[in-house]
Coordinates of C-alpha atoms in Angstrom, one line a residue:
M1 CA -8.2 -5.6 -19.4
E2 CA -4.7 -6.4 -21.2
T3 CA -3.3 -10.1 -19.6
L4 CA 0.8 -9.3 -19.8
S5 CA 2.2 -12.3 -18.5
V6 CA 0.6 -14.9 -16.4
N7 CA 2.6 -17.8 -14.5
R8 CA 2.2 -20.9 -12.5
A9 CA 3.2 -20.7 -9.1
H10 CA 2.2 -22.7 -5.7
G11 CA -0.4 -24.2 -7.4
G12 CA -2.0 -20.7 -8.3
E13 CA -1.4 -17.9 -10.8
Q14 CA 0.7 -14.8 -11.1
G15 CA -1.1 -12.5 -13.6
V16 CA 0.4 -8.3 -14.7
Y17 CA -2.2 -6.6 -16.5
R18 CA -3.6 -3.7 -18.1
H19 CA -6.4 -1.6 -18.0
A20 CA -7.6 1.7 -18.6
S21 CA -8.0 3.9 -16.1
T22 CA -10.1 6.2 -15.6
A23 CA -9.3 7.4 -12.5
T24 CA -5.6 8.5 -13.5
G25 CA -6.5 8.9 -17.3
T26 CA -3.8 6.6 -18.5
D27 CA -3.0 2.8 -18.5
M28 CA -2.3 1.2 -15.1
T29 CA 0.0 -2.1 -14.9
F30 CA -0.8 -4.2 -11.3
S31 CA -0.5 -7.9 -10.5
V32 CA -2.5 -10.4 -9.2
F33 CA -1.5 -13.9 -7.1
V34 CA -4.3 -16.5 -7.1
P35 CA -4.1 -19.1 -4.6
P36 CA -5.6 -22.6 -6.4
H37 CA -8.7 -22.3 -4.9
A38 CA -12.5 -24.9 -5.4
E39 CA -14.1 -23.5 -9.1
G40 CA -16.6 -21.4 -8.0
E41 CA -14.8 -20.2 -4.9
T42 CA -13.9 -16.4 -3.5
L43 CA -11.3 -15.8 -1.8
P44 CA -10.2 -12.7 0.3
V45 CA -8.3 -9.9 -0.8
V46 CA -4.8 -8.7 0.6
W47 CA -3.8 -5.0 -1.2
Y48 CA -0.3 -4.6 -1.0
L49 CA 0.7 -1.3 -1.5
S50 CA 4.9 -0.3 -3.0
G51 CA 7.1 2.5 -2.0
L52 CA 8.3 6.0 -3.7
T53 CA 10.7 5.0 -7.2
C54 CA 8.9 1.3 -7.0
T55 CA 6.2 -0.5 -9.4
H56 CA 4.0 -3.5 -9.1
A57 CA 7.1 -5.5 -9.7
N58 CA 9.2 -5.3 -6.9
V59 CA 7.2 -7.2 -4.6
T60 CA 5.9 -9.3 -7.5
E61 CA 9.9 -10.2 -7.8
K62 CA 10.8 -9.6 -4.4
G63 CA 8.7 -10.3 -2.1
E64 CA 7.8 -13.8 -1.5
Y65 CA 4.3 -14.3 -0.8
R66 CA 3.1 -16.8 -3.3
A67 CA 3.1 -19.8 -0.6
A68 CA 1.9 -18.3 2.1
C69 CA -1.1 -16.9 0.0
A70 CA -1.4 -20.3 -1.1
E71 CA -1.2 -21.7 1.8
L72 CA -4.2 -19.6 3.2
G73 CA -6.1 -19.3 0.1
L74 CA -5.3 -15.9 -0.4
I75 CA -5.4 -13.0 -3.3
F76 CA -2.7 -10.6 -2.9
V77 CA -3.1 -8.0 -5.0
A78 CA -0.3 -5.2 -5.9
P79 CA -0.5 -1.8 -7.8
D80 CA 1.7 0.8 -9.7
T81 CA 2.3 4.2 -7.2
S82 CA 1.9 6.5 -9.9
P83 CA 0.4 7.1 -13.2
R84 CA 2.7 6.6 -16.2
G85 CA 3.1 8.2 -19.4
P86 CA 4.6 11.0 -21.4
E87 CA 1.8 12.9 -20.6
V88 CA 2.3 12.4 -16.9
P89 CA 3.5 15.7 -15.4
G90 CA 6.7 14.5 -12.6
D91 CA 9.1 16.4 -10.3
P92 CA 10.5 19.0 -12.6
D93 CA 14.0 18.6 -10.8
G94 CA 13.9 14.9 -11.7
A95 CA 13.7 13.8 -7.8
Y96 CA 12.8 10.5 -6.7
D97 CA 10.3 11.6 -4.0
F98 CA 7.6 13.0 -5.8
G99 CA 6.0 12.6 -8.9
L100 CA 6.6 9.2 -11.3
G101 CA 6.6 6.2 -8.9
A102 CA 5.9 8.8 -6.3
G103 CA 2.0 8.9 -5.9
F104 CA 1.7 9.1 -2.0
Y105 CA -2.2 7.3 -2.5
V106 CA -4.1 10.6 -2.8
D107 CA -6.1 12.8 -4.9
A108 CA -4.4 15.6 -6.3
T109 CA -5.9 18.8 -6.4
E110 CA -3.0 20.6 -7.3
E111 CA -1.9 21.6 -10.9
P112 CA -0.8 19.9 -12.6
F113 CA -1.0 17.0 -11.1
A114 CA -5.0 17.1 -10.5
A115 CA -5.7 15.4 -13.5
N116 CA -3.8 12.4 -13.5
Y117 CA -2.6 11.9 -9.7
R118 CA -5.6 10.3 -8.2
M119 CA -4.1 7.1 -6.3
W120 CA -6.8 7.9 -3.5
T121 CA -10.4 6.5 -6.0
Y122 CA -7.9 4.1 -7.8
V123 CA -7.2 2.3 -5.2
T124 CA -10.1 2.1 -2.8
E125 CA -12.3 2.2 -6.4
E126 CA -11.4 1.3 -9.4
L127 CA -9.1 -1.5 -8.8
P128 CA -11.6 -3.0 -6.4
T129 CA -14.1 -2.7 -8.8
L130 CA -12.3 -4.2 -11.8
L131 CA -10.4 -6.9 -9.3
A132 CA -14.0 -8.1 -8.4
A133 CA -15.0 -8.2 -12.4
Y134 CA -12.3 -10.7 -13.8
F135 CA -10.9 -12.2 -10.3
P136 CA -13.0 -14.7 -7.9
A137 CA -12.4 -12.0 -5.1
D138 CA -13.9 -11.6 -2.5
L139 CA -14.4 -8.1 -1.1
E140 CA -16.4 -8.4 1.9
R141 CA -13.2 -9.9 2.7
Q142 CA -10.3 -7.7 2.1
S143 CA -7.8 -6.5 4.1
I144 CA -4.0 -4.1 3.6
M145 CA -1.1 -3.8 3.6
G146 CA 2.3 -1.9 2.4
H147 CA 6.3 -0.6 2.6
S148 CA 7.0 2.7 3.1
M149 CA 6.2 5.2 1.4
G150 CA 2.8 2.5 0.7
G151 CA 2.9 1.4 4.2
H152 CA 1.8 5.3 5.0
G153 CA -0.9 4.5 2.2
A154 CA -2.2 1.4 4.3
L155 CA -2.1 3.2 7.2
T156 CA -4.6 5.5 5.9
I157 CA -6.3 4.0 3.9
G158 CA -7.4 1.5 6.5
L159 CA -7.9 3.9 9.5
T160 CA -10.5 6.1 6.7
F161 CA -12.2 2.4 6.0
P162 CA -12.1 0.1 8.9
K163 CA -14.9 -1.3 8.5
R164 CA -13.5 -2.3 4.6
Y165 CA -10.8 -3.6 5.7
K166 CA -10.7 -6.3 8.3
A167 CA -6.8 -5.9 9.0
V168 CA -4.1 -3.6 8.5
S169 CA -0.3 -3.1 8.4
A170 CA 3.1 -1.8 6.9
F171 CA 6.9 -2.3 6.3
A172 CA 8.7 0.8 7.7
P173 CA 5.5 3.5 7.3
I174 CA 5.3 6.8 6.8
V175 CA 3.4 7.5 10.1
A176 CA 3.2 11.1 10.3
P177 CA 3.8 12.9 7.0
S178 CA 2.7 15.9 7.4
R179 CA 5.8 16.3 9.8
V180 CA 8.9 14.8 8.0
S181 CA 11.0 16.6 4.1
W182 CA 9.3 13.1 2.2
G183 CA 5.7 13.8 3.6
E184 CA 5.9 18.2 3.9
K185 CA 6.8 18.0 -0.4
A186 CA 4.2 14.9 -1.5
L187 CA 1.8 16.9 0.1
G188 CA 2.2 20.3 -0.3
G189 CA 3.0 19.4 -4.0
Y190 CA -0.5 17.5 -4.2
L191 CA -2.9 19.0 -2.3
G192 CA -1.3 22.3 -1.5
P193 CA -0.1 24.7 1.2
D194 CA -3.6 24.7 3.7
R195 CA -2.2 21.4 6.4
A196 CA -5.8 21.1 7.2
A197 CA -6.3 19.6 3.6
W198 CA -2.9 16.9 4.6
A199 CA -4.8 15.6 7.8
K200 CA -6.6 12.9 6.4
H201 CA -3.5 11.3 4.8
D202 CA -1.6 11.3 8.2
A203 CA -2.1 8.5 10.3
V204 CA -0.7 9.9 13.6
A205 CA -3.5 12.5 12.6
L206 CA -6.0 10.5 11.8
I207 CA -6.0 8.7 15.2
E208 CA -5.1 11.5 17.0
A209 CA -9.0 12.5 15.5
G210 CA -10.5 9.7 16.5
A211 CA -9.9 7.5 13.8
R212 CA -9.9 3.4 15.0
V213 CA -9.0 0.0 13.7
P214 CA -9.2 -3.4 16.1
D215 CA -5.5 -3.7 15.5
L216 CA -2.3 -2.4 13.9
L217 CA 0.6 -4.8 13.0
I218 CA 4.2 -2.8 12.0
D219 CA 7.4 -3.8 11.6
Q220 CA 10.6 -1.3 10.8
G221 CA 14.4 -2.8 10.6
E222 CA 16.6 -0.4 13.2
A223 CA 19.1 -0.2 10.4
D224 CA 16.7 1.5 8.3
V225 CA 18.6 4.9 7.1
F226 CA 15.1 6.4 7.1
L227 CA 14.3 5.3 10.0
A228 CA 15.2 8.9 12.0
K229 CA 15.3 10.9 10.1
E230 CA 11.5 10.1 7.2
L231 CA 10.0 6.9 9.2
R232 CA 9.4 7.2 12.8
P233 CA 7.9 4.9 13.9
E234 CA 7.5 6.9 17.9
L235 CA 4.7 9.5 16.8
L236 CA 2.7 6.5 15.8
E237 CA 3.6 4.5 18.7
Q238 CA 2.4 7.5 21.3
A239 CA -0.3 8.4 19.5
C240 CA -1.7 5.1 19.9
A241 CA -1.0 5.1 23.4
A242 CA -2.3 8.2 24.0
A243 CA -5.8 6.9 21.9
G244 CA -5.2 3.5 23.1
Q245 CA -5.1 2.2 19.4
K246 CA -4.3 -1.5 19.4
L247 CA -1.1 -1.3 18.0
T248 CA 2.1 -4.2 17.5
L249 CA 4.9 -3.1 16.8
R250 CA 8.5 -4.5 15.8
M251 CA 11.6 -2.8 15.8
Q252 CA 13.7 -5.6 13.9
P253 CA 17.7 -5.5 14.7
G254 CA 20.2 -5.3 12.0
Y255 CA 16.9 -5.4 9.3
D256 CA 16.9 -2.4 6.6
H257 CA 14.4 -1.1 4.3
S258 CA 14.9 -3.1 1.4
Y259 CA 13.0 -6.2 0.8
Y260 CA 14.9 -8.4 2.5
F261 CA 13.6 -7.2 5.2
I262 CA 9.8 -7.4 4.0
S263 CA 10.2 -10.6 2.5
T264 CA 11.7 -11.7 6.0
F265 CA 8.2 -10.9 7.6
M266 CA 5.7 -11.1 5.1
A267 CA 5.0 -14.7 5.9
G268 CA 4.1 -13.5 9.5
H269 CA 2.2 -10.1 8.5
L270 CA -0.1 -12.8 5.7
A271 CA -1.0 -14.7 8.4
W272 CA -2.2 -12.2 10.9
H273 CA -4.6 -10.6 8.4
A274 CA -5.4 -14.3 7.6
A275 CA -6.4 -14.7 10.6
R276 CA -8.5 -11.7 10.8
L277 CA -9.6 -12.2 7.1
K278 CA -11.6 -15.3 8.4
G279 CA -11.9 -15.8 11.5

């Protein structure tokens, strides 16, 4: 693992790192904030999955999470959103919603994407192992959160591994990718035309099939331009109500899809995670 930068912040260390990934077959970059802690102490981990077009840098520079993580004693990890490099295929039309920067947190089975687009394995298996080897991380106390495409990833991963992740939350998530254009393009392109293969990567479908977590927290801006067409939180609300899955869905007047929105509610989400990680 190569250290690209380390900066002191709120008594802890914000680092950016790069390593050769066996999951993606490429170099991958990620960021980790480690709060102040006693020597030998291990700390709970919050995973943050970013949205379309993002890298680790978006939340690292704009997320305003470090003060809360320092106060709450949380390690904060931000992976990239896809493999990258000249050998990695992207969208043939150069669109932003597929390919580079748009891995959708799945393991692709369709060519030419299957060799590199294995973000599910990267996030759930490879990067946690690396984190435990190099940082004071307690993998018995993990939680997961994300934004937009990353909210989709956080929900589906959290619902798939409910014993591993003690808390699951999201900002403006894509809750039912099988039923919106962003998701249909991505899941079809990475996983093929058989929609049955898409179900494990659709939070609404997972809940309808019986997946459960203790509770979910979602913040959604009412001024989000993607709300009606791509995000559709009402579908998650309906599925949770029908299944008896506890959900707190907070519609926030005037807020959009940006990091101004995310940073406003970040500390509240982290406190919610901390209560469940330490409780």
